[in-house]
XYZ file of C-alpha atoms in Angstrom:
415
model
C 44.368 -79.185 103.593
C 47.035 -78.613 100.967
C 49.685 -81.323 100.393
C 52.987 -80.193 101.837
C 55.169 -82.523 99.718
C 54.926 -85.391 97.228
C 57.202 -88.344 98.087
C 58.704 -90.407 95.249
C 58.471 -94.105 96.063
C 61.535 -95.905 97.470
C 63.980 -93.075 96.774
C 63.889 -90.940 99.877
C 63.251 -87.935 97.559
C 60.219 -85.704 97.664
C 59.047 -82.668 95.674
C 57.701 -79.717 97.728
C 56.832 -76.036 97.225
C 59.966 -73.906 96.966
C 59.847 -72.423 100.405
C 59.180 -75.627 102.318
C 61.413 -75.977 105.335
C 63.669 -79.058 105.078
C 64.764 -81.338 107.920
C 68.214 -82.033 109.271
C 70.084 -84.403 106.959
C 68.156 -83.288 103.921
C 69.245 -80.992 101.096
C 67.747 -79.222 98.160
C 69.033 -80.459 94.847
C 67.535 -77.798 92.714
C 64.507 -75.562 92.341
C 62.322 -74.849 89.302
C 59.274 -72.892 88.272
C 57.168 -72.644 85.196
C 56.289 -69.573 83.091
C 57.859 -67.134 85.563
C 55.069 -67.901 88.001
C 56.312 -67.971 91.611
C 53.280 -70.007 92.603
C 54.587 -72.854 90.601
C 57.952 -72.955 92.328
C 59.065 -76.417 93.386
C 62.174 -77.857 95.041
C 63.622 -81.415 94.858
C 64.607 -82.565 98.353
C 66.607 -85.632 99.290
C 69.165 -87.040 101.647
C 72.521 -85.358 101.887
C 74.319 -88.725 101.383
C 72.211 -89.843 98.350
C 72.663 -87.252 95.595
C 72.318 -90.023 93.033
C 68.619 -90.606 93.944
C 68.001 -86.868 94.006
C 69.515 -86.467 90.567
C 67.565 -89.411 89.160
C 64.215 -88.131 90.372
C 64.819 -84.557 89.165
C 65.811 -85.931 85.739
C 62.696 -88.110 85.495
C 60.352 -85.203 86.426
C 62.032 -82.798 84.033
C 61.750 -85.436 81.282
C 57.989 -85.612 81.535
C 56.159 -84.448 78.400
C 54.477 -81.020 78.371
C 50.782 -80.619 77.546
C 51.587 -77.197 76.034
C 54.748 -75.095 75.455
C 56.382 -74.216 78.766
C 59.078 -71.810 79.955
C 61.050 -73.633 82.660
C 63.428 -71.860 85.028
C 65.947 -74.129 86.804
C 67.750 -72.701 89.801
C 70.247 -73.728 92.409
C 69.370 -74.643 95.906
C 70.024 -71.118 97.246
C 70.136 -67.563 96.015
C 73.150 -66.880 98.305
C 75.472 -69.601 97.124
C 76.078 -71.208 93.701
C 75.293 -74.860 94.144
C 76.528 -77.279 91.514
C 74.155 -78.171 88.693
C 73.363 -81.796 89.650
C 72.298 -82.973 86.211
C 74.889 -84.692 84.059
C 75.773 -83.483 80.602
C 73.923 -86.406 79.139
C 70.787 -85.568 81.143
C 71.042 -81.933 80.134
C 71.291 -82.941 76.414
C 68.184 -85.175 76.847
C 65.833 -82.622 78.464
C 66.913 -79.872 76.029
C 66.812 -81.822 72.782
C 63.635 -83.856 73.626
C 61.595 -80.786 74.466
C 62.284 -78.448 71.500
C 59.238 -76.171 72.315
C 60.226 -75.790 75.961
C 62.128 -72.568 76.793
C 64.825 -72.853 79.467
C 66.710 -70.584 81.789
C 69.308 -71.620 84.379
C 70.322 -69.446 87.312
C 72.340 -69.318 90.515
C 74.264 -72.457 89.661
C 77.869 -73.623 89.410
C 78.491 -75.235 86.052
C 81.448 -77.316 84.942
C 82.964 -77.198 81.438
C 81.038 -80.224 79.984
C 77.693 -78.883 81.291
C 78.369 -75.413 79.952
C 78.831 -76.756 76.356
C 75.574 -78.677 76.615
C 73.755 -75.569 77.759
C 74.908 -73.409 74.845
C 75.348 -75.801 71.951
C 71.842 -77.028 71.279
C 69.932 -73.788 71.118
C 72.588 -71.445 69.578
C 73.199 -69.627 72.822
C 69.489 -68.897 73.264
C 69.131 -70.579 76.709
C 69.309 -67.799 79.242
C 72.016 -68.266 81.860
C 72.134 -65.762 84.734
C 73.957 -65.481 88.002
C 75.946 -68.663 87.063
C 79.491 -69.533 88.097
C 81.456 -71.156 85.341
C 84.254 -73.311 86.810
C 86.444 -72.622 83.761
C 85.216 -68.965 83.298
C 83.736 -69.939 79.963
C 86.760 -71.438 78.289
C 84.959 -74.521 77.210
C 82.266 -72.398 75.476
C 85.008 -70.415 73.659
C 86.664 -73.687 72.563
C 83.340 -74.994 71.257
C 82.625 -71.658 69.361
C 86.101 -71.887 67.743
C 85.283 -75.379 66.460
C 82.138 -74.056 64.718
C 84.448 -72.360 62.247
C 81.816 -69.994 60.946
C 79.198 -72.657 60.394
C 76.648 -71.236 62.714
C 74.871 -67.916 63.144
C 74.047 -67.039 66.695
C 71.108 -64.643 67.080
C 72.051 -63.441 70.530
C 74.126 -64.192 73.625
C 72.939 -63.144 77.065
C 74.796 -64.098 80.264
C 73.910 -61.544 82.972
C 76.003 -61.685 86.122
C 78.023 -64.699 84.855
C 81.744 -64.919 85.145
C 82.149 -66.098 81.546
C 81.404 -62.696 80.034
C 84.986 -61.452 79.753
C 86.152 -64.541 77.749
C 83.099 -64.407 75.546
C 83.565 -60.703 74.697
C 87.215 -61.337 74.052
C 86.296 -64.146 71.627
C 83.355 -62.404 69.940
C 85.229 -59.201 69.154
C 87.723 -60.594 66.526
C 85.618 -63.523 65.317
C 82.202 -62.366 64.314
C 81.069 -60.002 61.545
C 77.920 -58.729 63.326
C 77.171 -58.610 67.051
C 73.567 -58.415 68.279
C 73.350 -57.492 71.957
C 70.448 -56.989 74.320
C 71.024 -53.830 76.318
C 70.484 -55.919 79.482
C 73.938 -57.326 78.817
C 75.473 -53.932 79.727
C 73.022 -53.091 82.546
C 73.501 -56.333 84.399
C 77.175 -57.014 83.568
C 79.338 -54.110 84.674
C 82.430 -56.267 84.165
C 81.455 -56.864 80.591
C 81.326 -53.156 79.715
C 84.959 -52.185 79.710
C 86.264 -54.692 77.119
C 83.634 -53.607 74.566
C 84.280 -49.922 75.124
C 88.025 -50.371 74.843
C 87.762 -52.438 71.744
C 85.533 -49.945 70.001
C 87.692 -47.030 71.002
C 91.028 -48.488 69.818
C 89.798 -50.215 66.712
C 90.267 -53.807 67.836
C 86.504 -54.420 67.758
C 86.246 -56.455 64.509
C 82.494 -56.794 63.986
C 81.391 -54.303 61.334
C 77.783 -54.232 62.535
C 76.570 -53.729 66.108
C 72.876 -53.976 67.037
C 71.623 -53.152 70.524
C 67.968 -53.631 71.427
C 65.386 -53.563 74.187
C 65.547 -49.889 75.265
C 62.195 -50.290 77.035
C 60.534 -51.380 80.295
C 63.150 -50.047 82.634
C 62.653 -48.078 85.880
C 64.078 -44.585 86.134
C 67.345 -45.586 87.817
C 67.934 -48.340 85.246
C 67.117 -45.949 82.402
C 69.638 -43.474 83.781
C 72.288 -46.180 83.879
C 71.559 -47.189 80.257
C 71.824 -43.551 79.198
C 75.129 -43.109 80.945
C 76.602 -46.326 79.482
C 75.294 -45.703 75.977
C 76.857 -42.253 76.176
C 80.258 -43.955 76.868
C 79.631 -46.529 74.138
C 78.690 -43.989 71.473
C 81.547 -41.775 72.441
C 83.869 -44.767 71.821
C 82.224 -45.269 68.384
C 83.023 -41.603 67.693
C 86.734 -42.374 68.154
C 88.845 -41.908 65.002
C 90.149 -45.428 65.397
C 86.705 -47.101 65.490
C 85.994 -49.300 62.456
C 82.267 -49.886 62.971
C 80.261 -49.457 59.767
C 76.738 -50.264 60.944
C 74.960 -49.255 64.167
C 71.339 -50.195 64.951
C 69.545 -49.092 68.126
C 66.164 -50.867 68.385
C 63.021 -50.888 70.530
C 63.498 -47.401 71.975
C 60.273 -46.509 73.692
C 61.371 -44.552 76.833
C 61.673 -40.770 76.370
C 64.370 -40.397 79.016
C 66.627 -42.924 77.084
C 65.704 -41.416 73.711
C 66.772 -37.976 74.789
C 70.150 -39.282 75.997
C 70.687 -41.287 72.823
C 69.944 -38.278 70.616
C 72.660 -36.221 72.212
C 75.166 -39.069 71.942
C 74.227 -39.836 68.358
C 74.810 -36.218 67.370
C 78.365 -36.582 68.757
C 78.874 -39.809 66.772
C 77.690 -38.167 63.510
C 80.010 -35.193 64.175
C 83.188 -37.224 64.801
C 82.825 -40.833 63.380
C 84.880 -41.539 60.263
C 83.684 -45.055 59.560
C 79.859 -45.228 60.038
C 77.941 -45.959 56.850
C 74.547 -47.235 58.148
C 72.580 -45.997 61.115
C 69.314 -47.566 62.306
C 67.188 -45.745 64.868
C 64.018 -47.749 65.687
C 61.879 -45.646 68.024
C 58.210 -44.672 68.256
C 58.743 -41.575 70.454
C 60.328 -38.196 69.987
C 62.995 -37.039 69.548
C 64.136 -40.181 67.705
C 61.009 -41.125 65.739
C 60.939 -40.375 62.043
C 61.913 -37.822 60.722
C 64.245 -36.994 63.750
C 65.396 -33.800 61.960
C 68.352 -33.118 64.350
C 69.725 -36.519 63.485
C 69.103 -36.009 59.717
C 70.699 -32.579 59.726
C 73.792 -33.947 61.485
C 73.854 -36.923 59.023
C 73.929 -34.561 56.115
C 77.349 -33.302 57.266
C 78.738 -36.866 57.666
C 81.162 -37.824 54.870
C 80.445 -41.565 54.728
C 76.903 -42.132 55.985
C 74.765 -43.612 53.169
C 71.708 -45.123 54.824
C 69.430 -44.213 57.805
C 66.689 -46.651 58.896
C 63.564 -45.883 60.994
C 60.424 -47.455 62.285
C 57.560 -46.582 60.005
C 55.307 -44.218 62.010
C 51.798 -45.353 62.591
C 50.051 -42.167 61.492
C 47.409 -42.489 58.777
C 47.839 -41.369 56.105
C 51.630 -40.801 55.986
C 52.444 -37.130 56.312
C 55.780 -35.831 54.960
C 56.525 -32.403 56.376
C 58.294 -29.511 54.599
C 61.504 -29.836 56.704
C 62.013 -33.388 55.515
C 61.176 -32.470 51.910
C 63.799 -29.707 51.996
C 66.300 -32.049 53.568
C 65.728 -34.752 50.979
C 66.147 -32.241 48.180
C 69.592 -31.485 49.408
C 70.606 -35.059 50.427
C 69.586 -37.369 47.651
C 72.675 -39.563 48.214
C 71.429 -40.656 51.661
C 69.022 -43.626 51.572
C 66.048 -43.360 53.962
C 64.573 -46.746 54.682
C 61.847 -48.143 56.997
C 62.060 -51.458 58.907
C 59.354 -52.922 61.134
C 62.092 -54.708 63.040
C 59.941 -57.751 63.684
C 57.231 -55.568 65.276
C 53.875 -56.802 63.942
C 52.207 -53.420 64.789
C 54.615 -51.638 62.431
C 54.422 -54.022 59.442
C 51.109 -52.736 57.998
C 52.612 -49.225 57.692
C 55.842 -50.190 55.904
C 54.581 -49.985 52.303
C 52.728 -46.684 52.902
C 55.752 -44.885 54.243
C 58.089 -46.268 51.708
C 55.763 -45.004 49.001
C 55.359 -41.656 50.700
C 59.156 -41.063 50.857
C 59.510 -42.305 47.305
C 56.889 -39.870 46.100
C 59.025 -37.042 47.485
C 62.079 -38.489 45.813
C 60.110 -38.912 42.488
C 59.001 -35.323 42.459
C 62.571 -34.240 42.694
C 63.710 -36.775 40.101
C 61.006 -35.768 37.581
C 62.576 -32.389 37.374
C 66.143 -33.624 37.279
C 65.475 -36.189 34.574
C 64.608 -33.336 32.206
C 68.354 -32.644 31.973
C 69.762 -33.204 28.422
C 73.086 -34.490 29.766
C 72.933 -38.349 29.802
C 75.665 -38.553 32.400
C 73.647 -36.422 34.842
C 70.598 -38.531 34.380
C 72.645 -41.750 34.736
C 73.981 -40.495 38.049
C 70.495 -39.683 39.260
C 69.277 -43.134 38.278
C 72.109 -44.830 40.127
C 71.140 -42.802 43.181
C 67.528 -43.901 42.673
C 68.526 -47.630 42.416
C 70.372 -47.300 45.701
C 67.662 -45.328 47.476
C 64.511 -47.057 46.255
C 65.480 -50.624 45.566
C 62.681 -51.843 47.858
C 59.989 -50.467 45.594
C 60.614 -52.075 42.156
C 57.427 -50.747 40.532
C 58.487 -47.173 41.228
C 61.981 -47.838 39.852
C 60.344 -49.206 36.698
C 58.564 -45.831 36.416
C 61.807 -43.903 36.633
C 63.566 -46.138 34.160
C 60.732 -45.798 31.669
C 60.776 -42.064 32.108
C 64.478 -41.857 31.615
C 64.091 -43.994 28.375
C 61.383 -41.691 27.149
C 63.531 -38.622 27.879
C 66.541 -40.224 26.070
C 64.387 -40.731 22.985
C 63.309 -37.113 23.021
C 66.927 -35.918 23.403
C 68.116 -38.116 20.542
C 65.314 -36.792 18.297
C 66.231 -33.289 19.223
C 69.838 -33.900 18.315
C 68.869 -35.382 14.903
C 66.585 -32.362 14.223
C 69.439 -30.087 14.973
């Protein structure tokens, strides 16, 4: 017979499976589960008039050492109401800092200002907070961020369905140089969308680089929502007042999203006056390399100087005639490949960089025959910008230019 609950000696508190029915006079302090496994769900139950014992027992259990790295999800007592997070700021600091390998998420909780700072300050905003009510609407987090004074780099910030989003977006816009956002931020936080769109459209969005990732693993309705929102966002980037210089769209693996993004990106390339770098990291058409519609539109853009792709996984690399012709006419645009932290792509990086460089080299070999030193110097500057990631090939071009210069000088002397 399975054990229904585990009493904790002399406290009046017990730990039970998450759906265990409680008795009159009892309350659930918090619920938790490990590694996103619903079968591991537990709840801490105690007397309504003895929250101190309930808090103490929950803290002691959460402080126990792990035998291996864990992902721990801590939730409020009910999915329908936001119960107060019972752990004190000091207790939160202890369980977060003393378990550096443990990943945390907190959900369906009401959080005061001191607790909110503890939740974000020790892991650079990497602890996931969802469906949480911030009593101060996130003002304490903003105050803490302001005190960092540029000392920290925050890899991401993700607060789905939390009422702190508006204040955070308002703070991030004028105070960071690069903003990296999971697309879930926009899907789950409808209230967080409007400030970003408005800031991009009117030029008050100060970050010069915007990176949006995780365009994958969505159902059809969610994918449609993403496509609609990204259409609005990219339309805002196409505004003549937008100051964004770099845009990176990563982990695009759903065709329905890729098609929507392609159409929106074509609009951006037609109207944007500020974009200099575009990253499209996709392994499906129509956005996988070479994405000729995007490249053809980019060739008409006045300021775009770099386009980044995933390296395709085909072996050996095949550079088709359309791309060769495009590159012949657009030597000033740098084509780069980035594995974007995807281990499956990394082995193909060097091959594709070399393949594109070989096309570039074939064009340069002919151009370096020019007698005019200024023309050759201009071509070499283009090569340095375009092929800086392949130093051995640059060495080849520099040596060839030196050899050509010697021949030209000898010809002048003979004349």
